Coordinates of C-alpha atoms in Angstrom, one line a residue:
Chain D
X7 CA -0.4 -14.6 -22.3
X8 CA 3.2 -12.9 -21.8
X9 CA 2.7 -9.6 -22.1
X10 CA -0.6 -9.4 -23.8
X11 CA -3.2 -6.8 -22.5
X12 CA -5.6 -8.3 -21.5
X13 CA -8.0 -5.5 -19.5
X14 CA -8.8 -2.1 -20.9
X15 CA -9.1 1.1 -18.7
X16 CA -10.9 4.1 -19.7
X17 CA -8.3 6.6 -21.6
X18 CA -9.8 9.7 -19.7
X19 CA -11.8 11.9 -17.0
X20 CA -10.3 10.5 -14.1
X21 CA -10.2 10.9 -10.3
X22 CA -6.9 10.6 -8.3
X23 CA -7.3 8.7 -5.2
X24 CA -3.9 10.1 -3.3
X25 CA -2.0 7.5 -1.1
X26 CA -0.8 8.8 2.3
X27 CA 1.9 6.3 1.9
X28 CA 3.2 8.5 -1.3
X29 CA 2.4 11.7 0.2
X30 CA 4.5 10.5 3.1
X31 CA 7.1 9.3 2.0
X32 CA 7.7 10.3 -1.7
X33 CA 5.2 13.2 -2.6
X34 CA 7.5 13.3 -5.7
X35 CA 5.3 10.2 -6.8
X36 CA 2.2 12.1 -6.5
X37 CA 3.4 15.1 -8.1
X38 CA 5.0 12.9 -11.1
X39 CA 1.4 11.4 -11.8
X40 CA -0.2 14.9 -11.9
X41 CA 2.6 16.6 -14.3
X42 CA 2.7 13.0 -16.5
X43 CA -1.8 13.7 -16.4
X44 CA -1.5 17.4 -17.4
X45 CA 1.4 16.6 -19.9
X46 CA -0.5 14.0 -22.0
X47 CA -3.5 16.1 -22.0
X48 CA -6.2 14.0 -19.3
X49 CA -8.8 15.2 -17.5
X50 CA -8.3 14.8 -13.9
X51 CA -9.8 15.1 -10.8
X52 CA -7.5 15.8 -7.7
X53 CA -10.0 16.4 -4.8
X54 CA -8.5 16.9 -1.2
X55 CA -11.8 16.0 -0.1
X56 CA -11.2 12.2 -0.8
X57 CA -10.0 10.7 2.8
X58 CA -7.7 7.8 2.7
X59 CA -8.7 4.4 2.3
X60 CA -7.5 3.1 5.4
X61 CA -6.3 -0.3 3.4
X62 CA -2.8 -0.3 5.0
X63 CA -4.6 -0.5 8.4
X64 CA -6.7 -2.9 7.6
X65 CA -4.1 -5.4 6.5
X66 CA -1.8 -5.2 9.7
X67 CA -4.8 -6.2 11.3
X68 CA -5.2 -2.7 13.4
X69 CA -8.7 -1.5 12.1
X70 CA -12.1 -3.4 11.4
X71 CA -13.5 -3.6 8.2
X72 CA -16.6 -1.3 9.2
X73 CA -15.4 1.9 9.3
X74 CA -13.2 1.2 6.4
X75 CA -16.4 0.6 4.1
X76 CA -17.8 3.8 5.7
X77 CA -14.9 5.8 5.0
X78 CA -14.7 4.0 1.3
X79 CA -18.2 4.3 0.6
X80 CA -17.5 7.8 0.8
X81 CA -15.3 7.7 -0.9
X82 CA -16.5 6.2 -3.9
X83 CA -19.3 8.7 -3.5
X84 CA -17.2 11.6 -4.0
X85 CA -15.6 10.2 -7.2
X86 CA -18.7 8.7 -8.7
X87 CA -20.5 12.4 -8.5
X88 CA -17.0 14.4 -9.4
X89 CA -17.8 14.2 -13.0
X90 CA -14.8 12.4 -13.3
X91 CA -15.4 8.8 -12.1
X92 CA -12.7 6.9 -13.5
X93 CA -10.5 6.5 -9.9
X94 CA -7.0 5.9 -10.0
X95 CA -4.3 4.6 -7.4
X96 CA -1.1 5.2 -7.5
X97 CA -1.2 2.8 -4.7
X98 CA -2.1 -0.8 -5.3
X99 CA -3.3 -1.2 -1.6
X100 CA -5.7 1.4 -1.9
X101 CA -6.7 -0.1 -5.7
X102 CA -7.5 -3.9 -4.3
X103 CA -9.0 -2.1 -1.0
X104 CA -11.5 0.1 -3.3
X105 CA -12.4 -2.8 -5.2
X106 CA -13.4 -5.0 -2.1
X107 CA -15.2 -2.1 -0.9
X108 CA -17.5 -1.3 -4.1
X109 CA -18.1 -5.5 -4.3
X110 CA -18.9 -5.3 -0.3
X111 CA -21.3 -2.5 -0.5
X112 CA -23.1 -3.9 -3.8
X113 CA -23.7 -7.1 -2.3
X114 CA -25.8 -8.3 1.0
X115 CA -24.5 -8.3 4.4
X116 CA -24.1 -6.9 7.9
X117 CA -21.6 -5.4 7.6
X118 CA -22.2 -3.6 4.5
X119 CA -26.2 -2.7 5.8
X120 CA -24.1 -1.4 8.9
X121 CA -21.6 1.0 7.0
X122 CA -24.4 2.1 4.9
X123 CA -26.3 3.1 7.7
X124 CA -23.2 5.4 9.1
X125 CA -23.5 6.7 5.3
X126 CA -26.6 7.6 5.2
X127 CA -26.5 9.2 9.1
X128 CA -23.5 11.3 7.3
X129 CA -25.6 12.4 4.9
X130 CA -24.2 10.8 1.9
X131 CA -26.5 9.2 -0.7
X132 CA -24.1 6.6 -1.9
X133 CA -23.1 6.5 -5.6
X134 CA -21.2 3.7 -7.1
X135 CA -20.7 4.4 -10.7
X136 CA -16.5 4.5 -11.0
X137 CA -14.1 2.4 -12.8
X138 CA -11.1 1.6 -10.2
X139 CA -7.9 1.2 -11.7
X140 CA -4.0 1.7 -10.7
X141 CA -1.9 4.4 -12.3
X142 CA 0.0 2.4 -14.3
X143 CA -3.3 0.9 -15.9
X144 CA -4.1 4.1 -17.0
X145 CA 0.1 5.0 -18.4
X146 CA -0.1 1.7 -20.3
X147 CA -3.8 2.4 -21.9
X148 CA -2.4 6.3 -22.8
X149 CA 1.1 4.7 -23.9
X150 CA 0.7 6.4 -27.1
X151 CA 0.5 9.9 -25.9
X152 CA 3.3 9.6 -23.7
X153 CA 5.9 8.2 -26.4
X154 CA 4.7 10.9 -28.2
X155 CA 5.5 13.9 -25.7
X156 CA 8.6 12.0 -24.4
X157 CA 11.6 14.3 -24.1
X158 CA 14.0 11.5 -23.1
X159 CA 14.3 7.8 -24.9
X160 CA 15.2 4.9 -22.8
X161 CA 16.5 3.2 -25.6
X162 CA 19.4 1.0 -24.1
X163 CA 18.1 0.8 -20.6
X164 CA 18.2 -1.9 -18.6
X165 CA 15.2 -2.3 -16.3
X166 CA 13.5 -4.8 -13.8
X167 CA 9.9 -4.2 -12.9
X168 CA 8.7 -5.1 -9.3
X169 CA 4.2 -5.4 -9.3
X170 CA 3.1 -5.0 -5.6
X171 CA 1.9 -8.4 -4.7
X172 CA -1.7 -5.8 -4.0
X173 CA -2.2 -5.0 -7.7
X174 CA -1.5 -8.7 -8.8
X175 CA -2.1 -11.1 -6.4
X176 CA -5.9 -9.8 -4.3
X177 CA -7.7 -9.4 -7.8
X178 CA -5.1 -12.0 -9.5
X179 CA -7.4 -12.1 -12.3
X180 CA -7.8 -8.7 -12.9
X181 CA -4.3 -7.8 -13.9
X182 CA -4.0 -5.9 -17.0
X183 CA -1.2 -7.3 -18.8
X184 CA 0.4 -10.7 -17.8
X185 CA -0.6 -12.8 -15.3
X186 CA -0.3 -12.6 -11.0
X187 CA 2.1 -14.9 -11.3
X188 CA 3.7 -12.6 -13.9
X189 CA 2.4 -9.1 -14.4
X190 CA 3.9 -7.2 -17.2
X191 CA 2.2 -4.1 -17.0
X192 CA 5.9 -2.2 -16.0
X193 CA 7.0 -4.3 -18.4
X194 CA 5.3 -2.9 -21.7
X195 CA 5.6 0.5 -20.6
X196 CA 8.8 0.5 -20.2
X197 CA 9.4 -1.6 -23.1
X198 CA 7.0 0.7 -25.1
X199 CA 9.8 3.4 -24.2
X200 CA 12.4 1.7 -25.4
X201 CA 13.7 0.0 -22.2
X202 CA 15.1 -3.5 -22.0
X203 CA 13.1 -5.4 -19.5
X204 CA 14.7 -8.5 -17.7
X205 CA 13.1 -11.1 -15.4
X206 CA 15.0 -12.5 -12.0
X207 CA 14.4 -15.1 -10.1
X208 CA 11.6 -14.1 -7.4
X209 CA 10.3 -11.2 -9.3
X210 CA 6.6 -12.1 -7.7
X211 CA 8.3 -11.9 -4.1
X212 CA 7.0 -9.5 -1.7
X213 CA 9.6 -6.2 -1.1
X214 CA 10.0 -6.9 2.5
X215 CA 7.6 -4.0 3.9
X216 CA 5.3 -6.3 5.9
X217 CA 4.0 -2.6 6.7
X218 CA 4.6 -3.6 10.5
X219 CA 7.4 -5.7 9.8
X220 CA 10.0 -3.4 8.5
X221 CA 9.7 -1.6 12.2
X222 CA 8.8 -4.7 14.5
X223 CA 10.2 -7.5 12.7
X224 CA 13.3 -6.1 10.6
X225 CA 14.6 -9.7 9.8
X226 CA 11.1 -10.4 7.4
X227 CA 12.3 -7.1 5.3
X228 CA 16.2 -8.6 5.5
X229 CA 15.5 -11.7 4.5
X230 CA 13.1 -11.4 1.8
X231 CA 15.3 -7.9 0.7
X232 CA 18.3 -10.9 0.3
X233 CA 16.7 -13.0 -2.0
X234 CA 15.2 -9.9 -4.0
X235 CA 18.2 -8.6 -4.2
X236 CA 20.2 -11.7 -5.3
X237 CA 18.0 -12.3 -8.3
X238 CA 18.2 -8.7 -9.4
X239 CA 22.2 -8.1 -9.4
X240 CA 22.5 -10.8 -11.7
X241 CA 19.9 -9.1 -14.3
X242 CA 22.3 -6.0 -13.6
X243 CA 19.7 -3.8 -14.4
X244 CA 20.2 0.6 -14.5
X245 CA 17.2 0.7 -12.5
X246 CA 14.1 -1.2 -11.0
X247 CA 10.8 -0.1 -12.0
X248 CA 7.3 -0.1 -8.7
X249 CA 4.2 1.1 -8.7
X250 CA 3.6 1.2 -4.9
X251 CA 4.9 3.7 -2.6
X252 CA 5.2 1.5 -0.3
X253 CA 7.6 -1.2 -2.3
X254 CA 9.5 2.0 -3.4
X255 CA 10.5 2.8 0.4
X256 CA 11.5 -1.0 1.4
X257 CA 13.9 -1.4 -1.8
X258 CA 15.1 2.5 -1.5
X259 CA 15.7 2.6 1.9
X260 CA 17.2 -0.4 2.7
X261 CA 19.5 -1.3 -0.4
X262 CA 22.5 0.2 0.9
X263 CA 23.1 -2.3 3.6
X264 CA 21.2 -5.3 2.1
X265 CA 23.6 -4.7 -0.8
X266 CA 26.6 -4.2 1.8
X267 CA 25.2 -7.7 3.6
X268 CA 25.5 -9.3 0.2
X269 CA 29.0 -8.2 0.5
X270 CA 28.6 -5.9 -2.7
X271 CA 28.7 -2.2 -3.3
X272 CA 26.7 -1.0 -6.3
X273 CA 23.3 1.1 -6.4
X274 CA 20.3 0.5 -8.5
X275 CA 18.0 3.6 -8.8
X276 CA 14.3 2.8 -7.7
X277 CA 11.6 5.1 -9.2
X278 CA 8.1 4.4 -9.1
X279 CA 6.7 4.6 -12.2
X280 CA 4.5 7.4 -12.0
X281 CA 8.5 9.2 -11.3
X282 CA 9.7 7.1 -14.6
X283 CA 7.2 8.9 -17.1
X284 CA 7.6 12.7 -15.6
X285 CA 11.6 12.1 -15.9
X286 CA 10.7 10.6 -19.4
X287 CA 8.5 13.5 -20.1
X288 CA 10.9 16.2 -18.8
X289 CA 9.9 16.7 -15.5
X290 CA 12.4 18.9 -13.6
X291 CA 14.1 15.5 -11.8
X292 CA 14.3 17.5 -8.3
X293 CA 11.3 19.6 -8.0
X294 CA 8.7 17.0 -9.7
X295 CA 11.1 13.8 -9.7
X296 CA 11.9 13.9 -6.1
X297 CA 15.6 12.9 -6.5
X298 CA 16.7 14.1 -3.5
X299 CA 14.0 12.0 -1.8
X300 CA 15.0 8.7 -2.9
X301 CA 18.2 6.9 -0.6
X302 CA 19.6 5.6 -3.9
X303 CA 20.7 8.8 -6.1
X304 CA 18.8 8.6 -9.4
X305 CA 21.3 10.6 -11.4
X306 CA 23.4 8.0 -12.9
X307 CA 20.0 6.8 -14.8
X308 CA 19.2 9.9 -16.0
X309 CA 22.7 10.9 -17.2
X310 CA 22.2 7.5 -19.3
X311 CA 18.6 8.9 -20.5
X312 CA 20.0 12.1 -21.8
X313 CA 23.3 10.3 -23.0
X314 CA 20.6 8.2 -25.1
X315 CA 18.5 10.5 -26.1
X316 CA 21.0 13.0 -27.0
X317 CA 19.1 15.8 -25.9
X318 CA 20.6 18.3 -23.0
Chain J
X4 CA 11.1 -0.7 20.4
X5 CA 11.9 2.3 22.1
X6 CA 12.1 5.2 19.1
X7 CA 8.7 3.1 17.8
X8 CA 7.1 4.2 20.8
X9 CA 8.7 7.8 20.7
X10 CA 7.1 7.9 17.1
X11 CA 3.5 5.9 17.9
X12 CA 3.1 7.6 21.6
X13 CA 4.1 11.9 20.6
X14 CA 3.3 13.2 17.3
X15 CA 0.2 14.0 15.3
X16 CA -1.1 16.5 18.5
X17 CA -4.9 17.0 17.1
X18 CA -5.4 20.9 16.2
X19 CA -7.2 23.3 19.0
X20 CA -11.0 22.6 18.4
X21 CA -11.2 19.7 16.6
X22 CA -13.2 16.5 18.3
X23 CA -11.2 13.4 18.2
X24 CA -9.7 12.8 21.3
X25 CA -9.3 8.9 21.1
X26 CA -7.3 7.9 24.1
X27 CA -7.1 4.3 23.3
X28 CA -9.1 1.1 22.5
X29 CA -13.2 1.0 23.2
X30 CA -12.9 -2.5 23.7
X31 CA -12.2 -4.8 26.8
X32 CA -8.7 -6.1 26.4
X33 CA -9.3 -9.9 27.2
X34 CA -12.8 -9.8 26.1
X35 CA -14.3 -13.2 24.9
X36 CA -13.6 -14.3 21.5
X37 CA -16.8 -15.8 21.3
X38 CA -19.3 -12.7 22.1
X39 CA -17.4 -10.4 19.8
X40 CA -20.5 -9.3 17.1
X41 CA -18.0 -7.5 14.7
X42 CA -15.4 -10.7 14.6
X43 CA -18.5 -12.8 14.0
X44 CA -19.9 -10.7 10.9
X45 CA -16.7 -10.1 9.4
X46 CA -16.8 -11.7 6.2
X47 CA -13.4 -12.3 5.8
X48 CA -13.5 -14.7 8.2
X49 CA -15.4 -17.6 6.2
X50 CA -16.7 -16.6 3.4
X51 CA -13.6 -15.3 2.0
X52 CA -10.7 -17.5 3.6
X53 CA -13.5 -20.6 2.8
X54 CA -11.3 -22.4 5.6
X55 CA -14.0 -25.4 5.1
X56 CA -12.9 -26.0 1.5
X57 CA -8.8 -26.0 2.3
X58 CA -7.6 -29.5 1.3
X59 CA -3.7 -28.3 3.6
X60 CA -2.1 -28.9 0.1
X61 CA 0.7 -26.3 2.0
X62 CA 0.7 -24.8 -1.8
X63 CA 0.2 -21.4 0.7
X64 CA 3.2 -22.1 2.8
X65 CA 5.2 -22.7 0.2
X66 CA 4.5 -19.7 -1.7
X67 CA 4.9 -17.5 1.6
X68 CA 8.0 -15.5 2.5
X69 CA 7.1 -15.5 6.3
X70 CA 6.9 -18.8 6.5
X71 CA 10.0 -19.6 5.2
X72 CA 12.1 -17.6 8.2
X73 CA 9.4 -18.5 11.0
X74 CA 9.2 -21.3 12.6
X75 CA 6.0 -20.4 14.4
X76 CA 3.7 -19.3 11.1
X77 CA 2.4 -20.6 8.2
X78 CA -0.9 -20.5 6.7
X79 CA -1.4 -23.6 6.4
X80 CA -1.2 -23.7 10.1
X81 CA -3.6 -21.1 10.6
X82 CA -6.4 -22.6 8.0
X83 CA -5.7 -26.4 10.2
X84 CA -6.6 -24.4 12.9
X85 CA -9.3 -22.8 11.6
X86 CA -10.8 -26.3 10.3
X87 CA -10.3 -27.2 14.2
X88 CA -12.0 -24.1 15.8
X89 CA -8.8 -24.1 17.5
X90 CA -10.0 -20.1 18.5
X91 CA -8.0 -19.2 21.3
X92 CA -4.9 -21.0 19.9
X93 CA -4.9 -18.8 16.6
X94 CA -5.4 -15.1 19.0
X95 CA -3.4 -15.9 21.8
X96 CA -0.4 -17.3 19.6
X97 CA 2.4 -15.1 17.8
X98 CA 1.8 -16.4 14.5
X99 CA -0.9 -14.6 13.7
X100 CA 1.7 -11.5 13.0
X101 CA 4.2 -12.9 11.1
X102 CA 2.4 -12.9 7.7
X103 CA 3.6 -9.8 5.6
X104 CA 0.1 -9.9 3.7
X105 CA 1.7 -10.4 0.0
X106 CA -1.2 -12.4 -0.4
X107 CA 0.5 -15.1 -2.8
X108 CA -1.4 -17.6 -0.6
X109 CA -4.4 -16.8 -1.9
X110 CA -3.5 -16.2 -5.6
X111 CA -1.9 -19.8 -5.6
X112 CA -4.7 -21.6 -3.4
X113 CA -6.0 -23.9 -6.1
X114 CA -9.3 -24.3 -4.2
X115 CA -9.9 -20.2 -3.6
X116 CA -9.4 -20.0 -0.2
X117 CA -7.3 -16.8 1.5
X118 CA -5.4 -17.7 4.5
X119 CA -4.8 -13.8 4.3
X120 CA -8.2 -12.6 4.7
X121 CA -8.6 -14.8 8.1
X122 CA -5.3 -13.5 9.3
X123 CA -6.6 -9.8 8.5
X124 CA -10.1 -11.0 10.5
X125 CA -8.6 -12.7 13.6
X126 CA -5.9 -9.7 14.1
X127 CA -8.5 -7.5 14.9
X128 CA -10.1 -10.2 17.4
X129 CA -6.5 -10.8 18.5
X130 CA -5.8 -7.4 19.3
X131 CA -8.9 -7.4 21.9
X132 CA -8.5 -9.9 23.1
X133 CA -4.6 -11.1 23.3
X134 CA -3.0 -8.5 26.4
X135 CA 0.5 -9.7 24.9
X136 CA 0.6 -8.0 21.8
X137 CA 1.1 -4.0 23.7
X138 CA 3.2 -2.7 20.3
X139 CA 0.3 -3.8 18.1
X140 CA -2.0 -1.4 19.8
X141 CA -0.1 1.2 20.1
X142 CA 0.0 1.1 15.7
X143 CA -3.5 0.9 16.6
X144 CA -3.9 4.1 18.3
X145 CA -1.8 6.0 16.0
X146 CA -4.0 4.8 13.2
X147 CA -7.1 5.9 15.4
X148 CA -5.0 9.2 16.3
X149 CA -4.3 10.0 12.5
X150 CA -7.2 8.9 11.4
X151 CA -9.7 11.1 13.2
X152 CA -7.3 14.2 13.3
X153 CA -5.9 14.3 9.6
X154 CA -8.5 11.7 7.7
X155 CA -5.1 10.1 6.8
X156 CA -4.0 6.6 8.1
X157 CA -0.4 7.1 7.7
X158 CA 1.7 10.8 8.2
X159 CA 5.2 11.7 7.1
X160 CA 6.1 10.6 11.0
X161 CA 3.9 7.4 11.5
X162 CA 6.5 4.9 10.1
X163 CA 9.8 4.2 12.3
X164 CA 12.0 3.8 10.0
X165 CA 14.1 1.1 10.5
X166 CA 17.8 2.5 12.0
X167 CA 19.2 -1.6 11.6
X168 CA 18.4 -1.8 8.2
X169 CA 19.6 1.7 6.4
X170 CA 23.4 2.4 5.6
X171 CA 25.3 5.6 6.6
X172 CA 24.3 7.5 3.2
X173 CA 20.7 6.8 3.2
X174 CA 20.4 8.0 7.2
X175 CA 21.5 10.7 5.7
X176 CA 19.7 11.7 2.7
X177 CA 16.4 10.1 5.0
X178 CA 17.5 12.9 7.2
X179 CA 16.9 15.6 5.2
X180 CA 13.7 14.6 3.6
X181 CA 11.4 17.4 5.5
X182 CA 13.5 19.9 4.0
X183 CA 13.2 18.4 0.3
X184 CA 8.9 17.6 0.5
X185 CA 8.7 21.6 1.9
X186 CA 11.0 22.6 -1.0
X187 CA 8.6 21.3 -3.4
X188 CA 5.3 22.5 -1.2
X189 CA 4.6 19.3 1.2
X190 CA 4.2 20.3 5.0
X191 CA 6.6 17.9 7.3
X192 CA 3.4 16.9 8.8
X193 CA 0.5 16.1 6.4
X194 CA 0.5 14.0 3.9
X195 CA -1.1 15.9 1.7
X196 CA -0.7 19.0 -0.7
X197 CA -3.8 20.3 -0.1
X198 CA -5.0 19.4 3.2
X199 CA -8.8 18.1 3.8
X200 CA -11.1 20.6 4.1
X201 CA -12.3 21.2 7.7
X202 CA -16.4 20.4 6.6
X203 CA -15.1 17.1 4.8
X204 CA -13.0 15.8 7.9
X205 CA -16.0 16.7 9.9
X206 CA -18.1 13.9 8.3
X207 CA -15.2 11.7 7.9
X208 CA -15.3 12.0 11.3
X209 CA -18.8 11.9 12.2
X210 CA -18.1 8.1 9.9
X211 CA -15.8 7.0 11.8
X212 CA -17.7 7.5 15.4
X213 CA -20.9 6.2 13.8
X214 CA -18.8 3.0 13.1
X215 CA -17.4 2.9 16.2
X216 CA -14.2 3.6 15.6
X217 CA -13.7 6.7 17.4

């Protein structure tokens, strides 16, 4: 099962469902994915109709399920009749909460009879027919084309991978390479690139986000950061590979000090992968790679990627 | 507790003209569990957590990062009192906000159940109906706040980030983040590069009323 792919996701014709999480806090993530798209030669969809998917809301427990599946089917709507119905994430929250939605509004219930109602009030004859998958489905299904536009080898990096615990553990069996207990989907991208890949102990822990706990309960996002962190020094990696905005921002932000806790001083680069394959592609590191957006400077990994690649 | 509610209470004003003007919950704080129609046709509730088929193995606690630093929490706690219609006990208590919803409960319950789908179920009945839990509304109204005026749940402002847990260099480089999303075309306020077209956020609008949300 290591590694094997086990799940294929259309190549093409797809339609980006944007995070507000990335946009927030790293709109380099979004822009990576869109130069990555146009690089390899996709057809994409990026519609600033599309509203977000609420799904962060809904898991700190601060908005009901209805006017998420409203807001959803709507959603789904707009990508099924875009032409271009193959959705992406480039958040994992917003791929398992898409995928509950579609299943919801398919099936029988209250609920679902009561969203569709506010749908059809809207307006909106509902359409279903997408594929929902996360960005880094669709990198590892067009792995080809990227390795062969790829300006920059990673040959001799070393890399961890952190899946958000939203891609692998809601559909658990619906991961695309690996297993929920042990997604390799980073993995073979990376290792397709020519990275090294290393486990650590507790690579299926959460990041420490909580979404509400990093500002109410900053002892969840220190603790669980601790343990994170101790398994990954000792992999001693050049940098750790997400694929969540969110598990980007917990492990950016707050390495300095959990690494200063731990009573050490190094920094590991975090880039979301969607950042990985535009700075592999060429991507101009600042105004696509967002370098100057992350807390941990990203330099030293890309001075190793052009040292590598022997390329300037 | 403070700068969180400098950051939930004063940004994101809605532009001149547009509708939403959500002040605050449409619910009763205090309101009885029991009569609550949405809590009792959310699915999550039984159907997904399948509370009746949890055999309190504790393979959930053990698997769960909250419940290793709180003594209060664990879901296997929460699905006993489930089993035990122990209502009040589950909304009234603290627990109920200690899980970080990683969801390895549920991937590691051999029996299927998800003690994260009740916990995502009973925090919205919790948050009508528990008055102690102020700070989880006001997330609640900034959601609402975004929500209706942007279409967006979460805005380059919403989170507040956490002063305790960043070093010296990273306030820094946080601190200058406006200035490197407008150098690349972002707005300091919007999420998005292209904002939602006014016609679209009217409907997602007219959704979210329809629902009751707004």
């Amino acid at each position: 099962m290591n590694g094997a792919i086990v799940k294929t996701v259309p190549k093409d014709d797809y339609y980006l469902l944007k995070s507000c999480q990335a946009g927030s806090w790293y709109p380099s993530i979004e822009m990576s994915l869109r130069y990555t798209l146009k690089k390899i030669g996709c057809n994409f969809r990026d519609d600033p109709r599309q509203s977000s998917c609420v799904g962060c809301a809904n898991h700190i427990g601060v908005t009901p399920m209805l006017p998420i599946m409203a807001l959803n089917a709507r959603n789904l709507t707009l990508a099924s009749r875009s032409g271009q119905p193959n959705i992406i994430c480039n958040c994992p929250t917003c791929y398992s909460n898409l995928k509950y939605c579609k299943e919801v509004l398919a099936g029988k219930s209250a609920m679902r009879d009561r969203a569709m109602e506010a749908v059809r009030k809207a307006g909106i004859e509902y359409h279903d027919s997408v594929t929902i998958s996360h960005v880094s489905e669709a990198f590892l299904e067009n792995l080809d084309k990227i390795k062969a536009k790829a300006v920059y080898s990673m040959e001799g990096i070393r890399a961890v991978t952190h899946h958000g615990c939203h891609y692998s553990k809601i559909y658990h069996r619906d991961v695309m390479a690996g297993n929920c207990e042990r997604p390799m989907v980073l993995d073979e991208i990376a290792k397709g690139l020519g990275c090294e890949t290393f486990d650590y102990p507790e690579r299926s822990l959460c990041c420490g986000l909580g979404f509400h706990h990093i500002m109410l309960y900053p002892d969840y996002t220190r603790n669980v950061q601790k343990r994170k962190y101790s398994g990954i020094i000792d992999a001693d990696p050049d940098v750790i590979i997400t694929m969540c905005a969110g598990c980007t921002l917990s492990l950016d932000l707050c390495q300095e000090k959990i690494m200063q806790e731990l009573g050490l001083s190094m920094d590991i680069p975090v880039l979301n992968i969607s950042e990985m394959m535009a700075l592999v592609l060429g991507a101009d590191p600042y105004m696509v790679g967002g370098f100057e957006m992350h807390a941990v400077p990203v330099e030293p990994l890309l001075d190793k990627m052009i040292a590598a690649s022997g390329v300037r | 507790m403070r700068r969180f509610q400098e950051l939930f209470g004063g940004h994101c004003e809605p532009e001149e003209g547009s509708p939403p003007q959500a002040t605050g919950p449409s619910y009763r704080i205090g309101a009885d569990v029991e009569e609550d129609v949405d809590f009792r046709e959310d699915e999550r509730l039984e159907i997904e957590s399948c509370y009746r088929r949890c055999i309190q193995c504790g393979r959930c606690s053990s698997s769960c990062p909250a419940a290793m630093m709180y003594v209060d929490f664990s879901p296997r706690e929460i699905m006993r009192m489930l089993i035990m219609n122990d209502m009040q006990g589950l909304i009234q208590g603290q627990g109920l906000w200690r899980c970080g919803q990683c969801i390895s409960c549920a991937a590691r319950c051999p029996r299927n159940c998800n003690p994260a789908a009740a916990i995502q179920a009973l925090r919205i009945v919790a948050l009508r109906a528990n008055p102690s839990i102020n700070y989880m509304r006001l997330i609640e109204s900034g959601v609402r706040r975004n929500l209706g005026a942007t279409g967006q749940t979460i805005l380059p402002m919403t989170l507040a980030f956490p002063e305790d847990l960043m070093g010296p260099r990273t306030k820094k480089r946080r601190s200058e983040h406006n200035y490197s999303r407008m150098k690349v075309g972002y707005r300091a306020e919007d999420s998005r590069y292209e904002p939602i077209p006014q016609e679209d956020l009217m409907e997602i609008r007219a959704l979210l009323r329809d629902t009751d949300f707004l």
